[in-house]
Short mmCIF file of C-alpha atoms in Angstrom, two decimals:
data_model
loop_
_atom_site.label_atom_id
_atom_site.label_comp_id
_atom_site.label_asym_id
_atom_site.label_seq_id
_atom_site.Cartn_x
_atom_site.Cartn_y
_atom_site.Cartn_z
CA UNK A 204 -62.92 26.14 -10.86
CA UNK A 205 -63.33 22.18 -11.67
CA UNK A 206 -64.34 19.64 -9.18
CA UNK A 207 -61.93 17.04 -11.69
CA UNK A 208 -58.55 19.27 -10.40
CA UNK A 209 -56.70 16.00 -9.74
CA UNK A 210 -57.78 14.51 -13.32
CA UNK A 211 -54.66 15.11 -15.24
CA UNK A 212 -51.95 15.94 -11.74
CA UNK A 213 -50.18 12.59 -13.47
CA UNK A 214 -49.72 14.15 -16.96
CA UNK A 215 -49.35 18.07 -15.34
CA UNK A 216 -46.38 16.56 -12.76
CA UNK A 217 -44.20 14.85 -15.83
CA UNK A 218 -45.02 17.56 -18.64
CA UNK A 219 -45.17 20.73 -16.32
CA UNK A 220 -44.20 20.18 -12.82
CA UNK A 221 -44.54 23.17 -11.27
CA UNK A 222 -48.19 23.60 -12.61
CA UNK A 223 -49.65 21.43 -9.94
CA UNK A 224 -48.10 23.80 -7.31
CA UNK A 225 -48.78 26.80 -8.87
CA UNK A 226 -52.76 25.56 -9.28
CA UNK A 227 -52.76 24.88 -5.56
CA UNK A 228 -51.60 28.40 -4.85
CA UNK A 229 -54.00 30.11 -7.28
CA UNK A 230 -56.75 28.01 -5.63
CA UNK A 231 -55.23 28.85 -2.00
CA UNK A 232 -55.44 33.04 -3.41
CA UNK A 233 -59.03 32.63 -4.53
CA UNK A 234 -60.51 31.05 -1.27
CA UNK A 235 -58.83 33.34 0.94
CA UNK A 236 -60.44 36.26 -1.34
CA UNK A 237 -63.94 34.70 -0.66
CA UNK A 238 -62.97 34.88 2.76
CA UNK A 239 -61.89 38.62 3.17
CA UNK A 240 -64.95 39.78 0.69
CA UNK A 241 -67.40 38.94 3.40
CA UNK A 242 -65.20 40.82 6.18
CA UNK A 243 -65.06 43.92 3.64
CA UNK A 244 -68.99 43.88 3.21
CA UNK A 245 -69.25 44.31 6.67
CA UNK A 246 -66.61 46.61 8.35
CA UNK A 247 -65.02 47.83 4.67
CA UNK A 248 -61.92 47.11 2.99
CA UNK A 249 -59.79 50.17 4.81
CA UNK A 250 -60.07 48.05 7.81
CA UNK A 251 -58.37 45.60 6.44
CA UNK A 252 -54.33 44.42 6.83
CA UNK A 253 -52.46 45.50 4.30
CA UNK A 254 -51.26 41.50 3.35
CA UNK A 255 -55.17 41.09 3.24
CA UNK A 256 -55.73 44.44 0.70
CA UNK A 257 -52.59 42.96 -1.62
CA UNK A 258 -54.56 39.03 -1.39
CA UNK A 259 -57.49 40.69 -2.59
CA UNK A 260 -55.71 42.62 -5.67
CA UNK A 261 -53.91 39.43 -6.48
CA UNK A 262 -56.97 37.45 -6.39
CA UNK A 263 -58.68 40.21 -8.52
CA UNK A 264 -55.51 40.01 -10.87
CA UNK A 265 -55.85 36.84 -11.28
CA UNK A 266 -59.56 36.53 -11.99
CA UNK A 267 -59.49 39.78 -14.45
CA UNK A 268 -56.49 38.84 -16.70
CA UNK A 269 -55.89 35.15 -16.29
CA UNK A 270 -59.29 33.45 -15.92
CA UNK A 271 -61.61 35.71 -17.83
CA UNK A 272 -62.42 34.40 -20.93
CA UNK A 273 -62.91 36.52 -24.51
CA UNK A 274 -65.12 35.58 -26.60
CA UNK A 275 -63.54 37.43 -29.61
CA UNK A 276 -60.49 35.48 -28.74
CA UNK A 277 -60.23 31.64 -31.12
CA UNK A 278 -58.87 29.81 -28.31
CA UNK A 279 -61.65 30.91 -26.06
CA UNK A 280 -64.29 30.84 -28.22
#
């Protein structure tokens, strides 16, 4: 969610390589969610693949438990 995404790909690539990759995919997940949430306002999520119904629970998966932020948490606060 930051328009600077290829900011630090130098420092990610020799201190965490697969990060860049893995960012990408997440990314990849989250459009692709966008994508299918119109298609289930309009003709509801049952009509949906099931590769489309397991995108959408991984994209929920990942916004719910890996990008939320706590505020009662320090490093989030």
């Amino acid at each position: 969610y930051s328009k600077y995404t290829r900011a630090l790909d130098e420092y990610y690539e020799k201190h965490f390589s697969e990060f860049v990759s893995l960012r990408t995919k997440a990314q990849e997940i989250l459009q692709e969610e966008e994508d299918l949430a119109e298609i289930v306002q309009l003709v509801g999520k049952a009509s949906l693949a099931e590769i489309d119904k397991v995108t959408l629970e991984v994209a929920k998966l990942l916004k719910d438990d890996f990008l939320q932020q706590n505020g009662h948490s320090p490093y989030d606060r």
